[in-house]
XYZ file of C-alpha atoms in Angstrom:
542
model
C 0.364 -0.026 -0.247
C 1.427 3.290 -0.788
C 0.214 6.772 0.281
C 1.064 10.420 -1.173
C 0.384 13.486 1.339
C 0.740 16.756 0.627
C 1.878 18.309 -2.662
C 4.905 20.386 -3.960
C 8.083 20.299 -2.199
C 5.840 19.087 1.238
C 4.924 15.363 -0.797
C 5.358 12.837 1.560
C 5.516 9.159 -0.008
C 4.443 6.424 2.886
C 4.569 2.711 1.695
C 3.391 -0.231 3.881
C 5.094 -3.454 3.451
C 1.873 -4.739 4.162
C -1.930 -3.927 5.316
C -3.754 -4.627 8.114
C -6.835 -6.538 7.940
C -10.025 -5.707 9.365
C -9.799 -7.759 11.948
C -6.232 -6.430 13.419
C -7.641 -2.763 13.408
C -7.635 -1.367 9.826
C -8.806 1.898 11.234
C -5.537 2.574 13.228
C -3.381 3.750 10.405
C -5.608 6.318 9.457
C -4.491 8.707 7.217
C -4.454 11.596 9.796
C -2.457 9.265 11.996
C -0.021 8.913 9.361
C 0.237 12.427 8.405
C 1.190 12.772 11.925
C 3.510 9.786 11.733
C 5.591 11.642 8.403
C 5.459 14.782 10.638
C 7.687 13.780 13.490
C 9.876 11.050 11.223
C 10.741 14.352 8.807
C 11.551 16.319 11.766
C 13.432 14.531 13.929
C 14.644 11.234 12.111
C 18.156 13.256 11.248
C 18.398 14.428 15.137
C 18.060 10.381 15.918
C 20.566 9.523 13.490
C 23.148 11.916 14.916
C 22.986 10.129 18.087
C 23.230 6.902 16.964
C 26.288 8.031 15.269
C 27.391 9.339 18.714
C 26.747 6.099 20.392
C 29.131 4.483 17.882
C 31.698 7.139 18.715
C 31.414 6.813 22.603
C 31.860 2.658 22.041
C 34.934 3.196 19.963
C 36.181 5.490 23.033
C 35.324 2.770 25.702
C 36.819 -0.003 23.244
C 40.183 2.060 23.460
C 40.454 2.129 27.433
C 38.157 5.461 27.975
C 35.963 4.324 30.881
C 32.809 5.719 31.697
C 32.567 9.064 34.082
C 29.964 11.735 35.060
C 30.029 14.725 32.849
C 31.710 17.560 33.968
C 30.405 20.181 31.692
C 26.963 19.108 33.262
C 27.897 19.210 36.706
C 25.816 22.528 37.112
C 22.704 20.159 36.747
C 23.957 17.444 39.064
C 24.627 20.494 41.592
C 21.482 22.387 41.106
C 18.445 22.329 43.178
C 15.923 22.022 40.600
C 12.775 19.387 40.594
C 11.063 17.539 38.237
C 7.009 18.870 37.124
C 4.486 17.459 39.597
C 3.501 13.918 38.805
C -0.035 13.307 38.080
C -2.407 11.509 40.783
C -3.371 8.196 38.805
C 1.002 8.039 38.668
C 1.313 8.573 42.553
C 0.737 4.703 43.650
C 3.062 2.827 41.541
C 3.833 0.312 44.152
C 2.792 -2.801 41.710
C 3.639 -2.422 37.600
C 3.099 -5.343 35.423
C 4.417 -5.787 31.883
C 3.420 -7.925 28.828
C 3.156 -7.540 25.303
C 0.651 -5.342 23.768
C -0.427 -7.621 20.825
C -1.609 -10.485 23.069
C -5.346 -9.179 24.115
C -5.853 -12.230 26.547
C -2.532 -11.018 28.394
C -3.524 -7.753 28.132
C -6.788 -8.183 29.955
C -5.538 -10.017 33.062
C -2.965 -7.584 33.367
C -4.835 -4.681 33.649
C -7.548 -6.679 35.396
C -4.482 -7.897 38.124
C -5.115 -5.429 40.871
C -1.677 -4.006 39.921
C -1.300 -0.012 40.123
C -0.045 0.544 36.449
C 0.342 -1.853 32.946
C 2.910 -1.317 30.736
C 1.681 -2.309 27.434
C 4.922 -3.022 25.717
C 6.256 -2.767 21.814
C 9.905 -3.482 22.951
C 11.386 -6.631 24.706
C 8.679 -8.646 25.428
C 6.870 -8.601 22.132
C 8.527 -9.635 18.927
C 8.066 -7.168 16.129
C 5.905 -8.873 13.752
C 3.520 -6.626 11.725
C 0.638 -8.332 12.436
C 1.877 -8.183 16.871
C 2.672 -4.433 16.253
C -0.627 -3.249 14.548
C -2.433 -6.027 16.853
C -0.710 -4.044 19.823
C -1.995 -0.700 18.700
C -5.634 -2.124 18.176
C -5.499 -3.862 21.730
C -4.417 -0.812 23.451
C -6.763 1.369 21.457
C -9.716 -1.292 22.501
C -8.488 -1.390 26.233
C -8.444 2.260 26.652
C -11.985 2.464 25.068
C -12.828 -0.609 27.498
C -13.963 -2.368 25.164
C -11.192 -5.135 24.607
C -12.513 -8.593 24.460
C -11.507 -12.340 24.260
C -12.774 -15.455 23.709
C -10.713 -18.386 24.108
C -10.979 -21.564 21.815
C -12.292 -23.126 24.231
C -15.380 -20.232 24.483
C -14.273 -18.651 27.618
C -14.575 -14.591 27.482
C -12.350 -12.619 28.866
C -13.260 -8.753 29.243
C -12.414 -5.777 31.447
C -13.420 -4.998 35.002
C -14.675 -1.714 36.064
C -11.167 -0.844 38.027
C -8.027 -1.535 36.056
C -4.300 -0.444 36.159
C -3.249 2.920 34.727
C -1.965 2.295 31.204
C 1.864 3.079 30.313
C 3.040 2.724 26.915
C 6.602 1.302 26.050
C 7.543 1.981 22.232
C 10.567 0.775 20.771
C 14.125 2.144 21.356
C 15.834 4.767 19.178
C 18.155 2.095 17.638
C 15.285 0.150 16.039
C 13.554 0.799 12.352
C 10.139 -0.612 11.511
C 10.969 -1.970 8.044
C 7.184 -2.442 7.222
C 6.999 1.171 7.087
C 8.848 2.997 4.530
C 8.804 7.057 4.260
C 10.292 8.477 0.914
C 11.674 5.085 0.605
C 13.685 4.758 3.869
C 12.616 2.700 6.884
C 11.157 4.966 9.562
C 12.202 4.948 13.227
C 10.190 2.310 15.359
C 10.090 4.601 18.116
C 8.450 7.138 16.478
C 6.077 5.131 14.784
C 4.977 3.512 18.204
C 4.729 6.667 19.934
C 2.770 8.517 16.959
C 0.276 5.492 16.497
C -0.629 5.568 20.281
C -0.682 8.961 20.996
C -2.783 10.160 17.682
C -5.126 7.361 18.235
C -5.534 7.485 22.085
C -5.073 11.480 23.679
C -8.522 12.288 23.174
C -10.167 9.237 25.260
C -7.243 9.173 27.798
C -7.689 12.917 28.378
C -11.501 12.471 28.852
C -11.056 9.825 30.951
C -9.166 12.066 33.523
C -5.456 10.298 32.784
C -3.103 11.181 29.874
C -0.545 9.506 27.529
C 1.894 8.072 29.770
C 5.287 6.286 28.227
C 8.457 3.999 29.549
C 11.272 4.947 27.375
C 13.634 2.240 26.909
C 17.601 1.640 26.215
C 18.638 5.202 26.194
C 22.592 6.211 26.366
C 22.427 9.882 27.243
C 20.221 12.855 27.866
C 20.927 14.197 24.691
C 18.642 11.145 23.701
C 16.234 12.327 26.506
C 16.267 15.474 25.043
C 15.062 14.091 21.552
C 11.974 12.766 23.347
C 11.203 15.638 25.365
C 11.498 17.770 21.951
C 8.983 14.870 20.282
C 6.827 15.211 23.129
C 6.116 19.250 23.146
C 5.714 19.337 19.372
C 3.285 16.201 19.930
C 1.520 18.212 22.385
C 1.539 21.759 20.484
C 0.134 19.735 17.135
C -2.526 17.892 18.760
C -3.549 20.301 21.205
C -2.350 18.798 24.705
C -1.479 21.186 27.415
C 2.018 21.333 27.907
C 3.564 19.034 30.449
C 0.630 16.457 30.046
C 2.588 13.654 28.471
C 4.431 11.719 31.305
C 7.524 9.370 30.479
C 9.537 7.161 32.799
C 12.870 6.525 31.843
C 14.185 2.629 31.952
C 18.112 3.141 33.005
C 19.514 0.085 31.619
C 22.511 1.172 29.889
C 25.781 1.817 31.536
C 26.431 5.364 30.024
C 22.877 6.174 31.196
C 23.885 5.353 34.689
C 26.445 8.483 34.623
C 23.420 10.782 33.360
C 20.779 10.189 35.513
C 20.293 13.284 36.869
C 20.813 15.210 33.375
C 18.069 12.677 31.674
C 15.579 13.966 34.402
C 16.555 17.241 33.810
C 16.370 17.381 30.141
C 12.718 15.449 30.469
C 11.469 17.439 33.560
C 8.256 19.005 32.645
C 7.540 15.491 30.974
C 9.309 12.946 33.794
C 7.202 10.811 35.938
C 10.500 8.873 37.323
C 13.257 6.247 36.325
C 13.561 2.371 36.599
C 15.990 0.337 37.318
C 16.170 -1.908 34.018
C 17.851 -4.211 35.480
C 18.249 -7.546 32.744
C 19.273 -4.966 30.077
C 21.706 -3.043 32.308
C 23.696 -6.399 32.750
C 23.459 -6.650 29.206
C 24.912 -2.982 28.564
C 27.620 -3.847 31.140
C 28.839 -6.930 28.679
C 28.230 -4.698 25.773
C 29.549 -1.844 26.636
C 33.079 -3.347 28.033
C 33.085 -6.695 25.632
C 36.643 -5.947 24.352
C 38.072 -5.483 28.040
C 38.889 -8.738 29.932
C 38.962 -6.562 33.307
C 35.166 -6.770 33.072
C 34.338 -10.659 32.724
C 31.221 -11.392 34.576
C 30.587 -14.664 36.378
C 27.302 -16.980 35.371
C 24.217 -14.679 35.149
C 22.781 -16.361 38.522
C 25.832 -14.807 40.484
C 25.161 -11.628 38.863
C 22.740 -9.925 41.344
C 21.156 -6.951 42.445
C 22.749 -6.827 46.128
C 26.121 -6.635 45.061
C 29.009 -4.578 43.047
C 27.753 -2.580 40.243
C 24.200 -3.283 39.899
C 24.141 -2.435 44.024
C 25.658 0.715 43.451
C 23.076 1.750 40.531
C 20.059 1.047 42.321
C 21.373 2.836 45.316
C 22.287 5.722 42.815
C 19.004 5.929 40.673
C 16.858 6.200 44.303
C 18.887 8.907 45.623
C 18.805 10.782 42.172
C 14.774 10.067 41.869
C 14.014 11.700 45.306
C 15.935 14.237 45.259
C 14.446 15.606 42.167
C 10.519 14.803 43.316
C 10.696 11.918 41.162
C 9.501 8.121 41.742
C 11.963 5.433 41.654
C 10.471 2.379 40.390
C 12.109 -1.254 40.783
C 12.968 -3.741 38.346
C 11.885 -7.522 37.267
C 12.520 -10.521 39.179
C 12.358 -13.102 36.164
C 10.671 -16.300 38.585
C 7.188 -16.998 37.758
C 4.444 -18.931 39.163
C 5.077 -22.752 38.339
C 2.267 -24.707 38.030
C 2.062 -28.822 38.858
C 5.264 -28.315 41.393
C 4.186 -26.933 45.088
C 8.110 -27.234 46.055
C 9.435 -25.043 42.796
C 6.194 -23.026 43.071
C 6.924 -21.987 46.912
C 10.999 -21.448 45.815
C 10.234 -19.148 43.151
C 7.353 -17.222 45.214
C 10.352 -16.738 48.053
C 12.752 -15.384 45.465
C 10.143 -12.964 44.304
C 9.475 -11.818 47.776
C 13.207 -11.324 49.021
C 13.675 -9.118 45.990
C 11.106 -7.067 46.656
C 12.003 -6.718 50.152
C 15.175 -5.585 49.263
C 13.691 -2.852 46.628
C 11.253 -1.418 49.071
C 13.703 -1.467 51.850
C 16.221 -0.119 49.661
C 14.074 2.942 48.773
C 12.220 1.979 45.638
C 8.543 3.817 44.940
C 7.023 0.215 43.549
C 8.375 -2.735 41.547
C 7.828 -4.486 38.041
C 6.145 -8.181 37.975
C 5.513 -10.204 34.770
C 2.867 -12.521 36.090
C -0.667 -11.874 37.386
C 0.293 -14.236 40.175
C 2.561 -11.947 41.611
C 0.928 -9.149 41.653
C -0.487 -9.286 45.454
C 3.045 -10.897 46.882
C 4.362 -7.690 45.421
C 1.697 -5.534 47.057
C 1.799 -7.231 50.434
C 5.581 -6.634 50.821
C 5.593 -3.402 49.924
C 2.618 -2.185 51.806
C 4.655 -3.857 54.737
C 7.193 -1.699 54.587
C 5.920 1.328 52.732
C 3.126 3.477 54.561
C 1.812 5.571 52.155
C 1.791 5.332 48.108
C 5.589 5.934 47.704
C 8.245 6.839 49.306
C 9.809 9.902 47.021
C 10.268 11.931 50.449
C 12.689 9.460 51.785
C 16.039 11.171 50.689
C 19.826 9.391 51.476
C 21.709 12.488 50.434
C 24.413 11.604 52.550
C 25.488 8.328 50.218
C 28.159 8.651 47.696
C 28.295 6.509 44.355
C 31.508 6.997 42.469
C 32.273 6.154 39.033
C 34.107 3.195 40.537
C 31.232 2.059 42.554
C 29.228 1.770 38.824
C 31.895 -0.242 37.103
C 33.193 -2.996 40.087
C 32.927 -6.383 39.005
C 30.856 -9.109 41.134
C 33.208 -11.923 42.291
C 31.728 -15.424 40.860
C 32.447 -18.256 38.981
C 31.853 -19.572 35.244
C 30.534 -23.139 35.043
C 29.656 -25.360 32.542
C 26.010 -25.470 33.792
C 26.117 -21.193 33.196
C 27.608 -21.817 29.542
C 24.854 -24.434 28.725
C 22.204 -22.509 30.038
C 22.908 -19.539 28.084
C 23.105 -21.659 25.171
C 19.872 -23.292 25.361
C 18.217 -20.035 26.724
C 18.976 -18.193 24.214
C 18.800 -20.568 20.972
C 14.855 -21.500 22.580
C 14.356 -17.699 22.853
C 15.368 -16.884 19.469
C 13.285 -19.590 17.902
C 9.912 -18.036 19.879
C 10.819 -14.798 18.785
C 10.980 -15.682 15.564
C 7.861 -17.309 15.643
C 6.009 -13.960 16.974
C 6.385 -14.349 20.646
C 8.685 -11.700 22.826
C 7.877 -13.326 26.169
C 8.813 -16.903 27.071
C 8.709 -19.309 29.946
C 12.001 -21.037 29.641
C 12.998 -23.177 32.777
C 10.585 -21.760 35.182
C 11.819 -18.546 34.290
C 10.554 -15.306 32.241
C 12.860 -14.701 29.597
C 12.206 -11.712 27.151
C 15.063 -9.674 24.452
C 17.169 -8.580 27.724
C 17.692 -11.936 28.760
C 18.392 -13.386 25.754
C 20.834 -10.638 25.006
C 22.626 -11.195 28.125
C 22.896 -15.350 27.527
C 24.512 -13.998 23.729
C 26.518 -11.458 25.066
C 28.143 -13.547 27.943
C 29.001 -16.368 25.939
C 30.671 -13.838 23.139
C 32.624 -12.432 26.171
C 33.822 -15.615 27.468
C 35.329 -17.056 24.021
C 36.653 -14.095 23.103
C 38.936 -13.571 26.408
C 39.451 -17.219 27.019
C 37.386 -17.592 30.451
C 38.570 -20.251 32.914
C 35.689 -22.023 34.194
C 35.504 -23.687 37.595
C 36.672 -26.718 36.482
C 39.903 -25.527 34.956
C 38.654 -25.393 31.265
C 38.946 -22.378 28.960
C 35.528 -21.257 27.105
C 36.608 -21.882 23.542
C 34.525 -21.805 19.975
C 35.150 -25.560 20.196
C 33.963 -25.884 23.389
C 30.731 -23.646 22.845
C 30.017 -25.926 19.532
C 30.217 -28.703 21.317
C 27.950 -28.030 24.018
C 25.383 -26.644 21.477
C 25.076 -29.471 20.040
C 24.509 -31.295 22.888
C 21.874 -29.134 24.098
C 20.267 -28.981 20.627
C 19.860 -32.857 21.054
C 18.081 -32.188 24.219
C 15.715 -29.614 23.066
C 15.095 -32.394 20.155
C 10.920 -32.824 19.991
C 10.043 -30.454 22.044
C 6.577 -28.566 20.721
C 6.738 -25.315 19.177
C 9.940 -25.341 17.637
C 9.313 -23.944 13.901
C 12.494 -21.860 13.710
C 15.272 -24.163 15.993
C 17.690 -24.235 13.303
C 17.577 -20.660 11.974
C 17.887 -19.743 16.021
C 20.813 -21.919 16.496
C 22.571 -20.529 13.412
C 21.898 -16.991 14.467
C 22.811 -17.604 18.039
C 26.188 -19.238 16.877
C 27.056 -16.378 14.738
C 26.188 -13.932 17.324
C 28.507 -15.641 19.927
C 31.489 -16.847 17.890
C 31.810 -13.721 15.261
C 34.830 -11.908 15.780
C 32.474 -8.457 15.788
C 30.203 -8.074 18.784
C 26.727 -7.178 17.029
C 25.443 -4.372 18.884
C 21.769 -5.946 19.428
C 20.710 -9.557 18.273
C 17.281 -7.876 17.569
C 19.318 -6.160 14.640
C 20.606 -9.437 13.189
C 17.454 -11.302 13.764
C 15.092 -8.653 12.407
C 16.308 -9.185 8.755
C 15.215 -13.267 9.590
C 12.161 -12.404 11.058
C 11.070 -10.383 7.955
C 12.047 -13.227 5.579
C 9.856 -15.531 7.280
C 7.070 -13.044 7.482
C 7.448 -12.795 3.547
C 7.754 -16.264 3.072
C 4.539 -16.251 5.050
C 2.549 -13.936 2.852
C 3.918 -15.680 -0.073
C 2.158 -18.938 1.023
C -0.887 -17.346 1.289
C-alpha cells in the first residue's frame, strides 16, 4: 500500500509492506495518523541518526580504554536544586507495575484486571516486532483504553475488563530500531516514532476524557541528549494535538551503563514530562557486557551470580533512588524473572520466596514500586511493599549522604563461570530466538520469564567468555570448539519439544552472534532481517 500526502516540495510518500486486516484494526493507520507520523519522522530522524552516531563514537572510545564517568560539563545540573514537574494523581501510586506484550489481548486483559497499579503495554522487549503483532498491539491498546477489549478463548471462555483496571503506560521501541514495514520516501521509519505517533494520535482524546493522559516508558537510552530528543518529540506532539504542555509523562528505564552516569541530566531534560526512572536490570547487565566486551577486566560470572545486591548493580540501584528522590521523582524497581510454576508445589514455593526476597530488598532500599511479569505475583509484591512502605510512595525518603563513585558503578562481582552456566546461556538463547522468530517475545523457559534482554545476556556472555578465553571453575577455557560441542548437546536435548518451528535458524543465528569476531550491538538487529524473511515467506504461501 502506498499513500501520497501533501503536494509539491511537501509531498510525503509512505509505503506499507503489508496492509492490516480488518480484524487487526484497519482504522489504526488512518490518513491523519499517518500524516502525524510523517511530521515527526521528517522533523526528528536526522537528530536520531546523529545521536546513534554519537553512540558509536563513544563505544569506540570505550573499546580503546576510556571508561565512562560523570560528565564535567553538566556538573551544574547535578549540583542544582531543581525538581521535575508535579506527578499526576494516577501515577502517584505505582507500587506494583505489571508488564506484557501489547499484541496479546488475553495477556493485556489479565494484566489490566490483575490489581496492579499500572500496566505497561509493551512494543519492545517482550514483543516480537512482526507486523501483525505491532498493529494488533495498537488495536488492543485502543480497545483497552476505550474499555471495549475482549478475548474469547478456543474453549469459549470470554475475557473482558473489570470496572477498575490498572493505569496504562506504553513502552515504544528504542531509538536504535527501525520499523521496516513502513517506508517514508523509500526509507524505513524509526520504530520509536512509529509506536509513539500511532499510540498518541489514536488515544490522546479518550485518555484525557477519562482523567488520565498519555504515559510512556522510554527504553535503551544512552545519554541525556537522547532524552532531550524525546522531550522535543513530546513538546511538538502536544503543540500539534492541542494537548496542554507537560501533560505527556515518561518514565525512563535506566538500562545502559552510559545512562547510569547521566541520571540527573536525563531527568533534567525531561523535567516537564518526567515521571521517574526505573531499574531495567536485565538490559543493564547486558549493557555492562556490551560496553566492555573488549576489556578482559570486566568479565562477568554466570548470570545467576550477577545479583542486584552486589557490585555495580547495587551501586546503580542506590544511585537511581537517591537521584530520583532528590528531584521529586519515582524510583521504580525492576523485574524478577521468577514466575508461578504449575504442578510443582515445591518449585512454586521457592519461586515465590525468591520474588518476595527481591521485593523486600527493593522496598527497604527505597524504591517506590516494582515490576512483576505475571498476575499471580501482584498480590505478593503489594503485600511486601505495603508492609514496609506507609503511603503510595516514599519519594520523600532522602539519602543525600550516600556517595556513589564511578568506580562503584564499574565494580565487577565475584563469581564462577561454570559449564552449567555456559549450557544455560546456549539453551535459553536458542529457545528464545526460536520463539521470537515465531512471533513470541515473552517466553517461559526453565521456570523463568525470558525476554529480549535476558536473551541478550545469554549471547553476550558467551561471546565475552570466548573472546577472552575465560576460565571455568573446572579449569577449562571457554573456546569456540567447546561452545560448538555444548551447543550440539543442548540442541539434542531440545529435540522433539513442541513449538520449535525455527530452531535450526535460531541456532545458526545464535552461533553467529556468539562466535563471530564482531560483537553485534543488538541481537534483534540481526534477527529482525530473518523475521522479515519468515513473514514474507508466510505471505507468499497465502
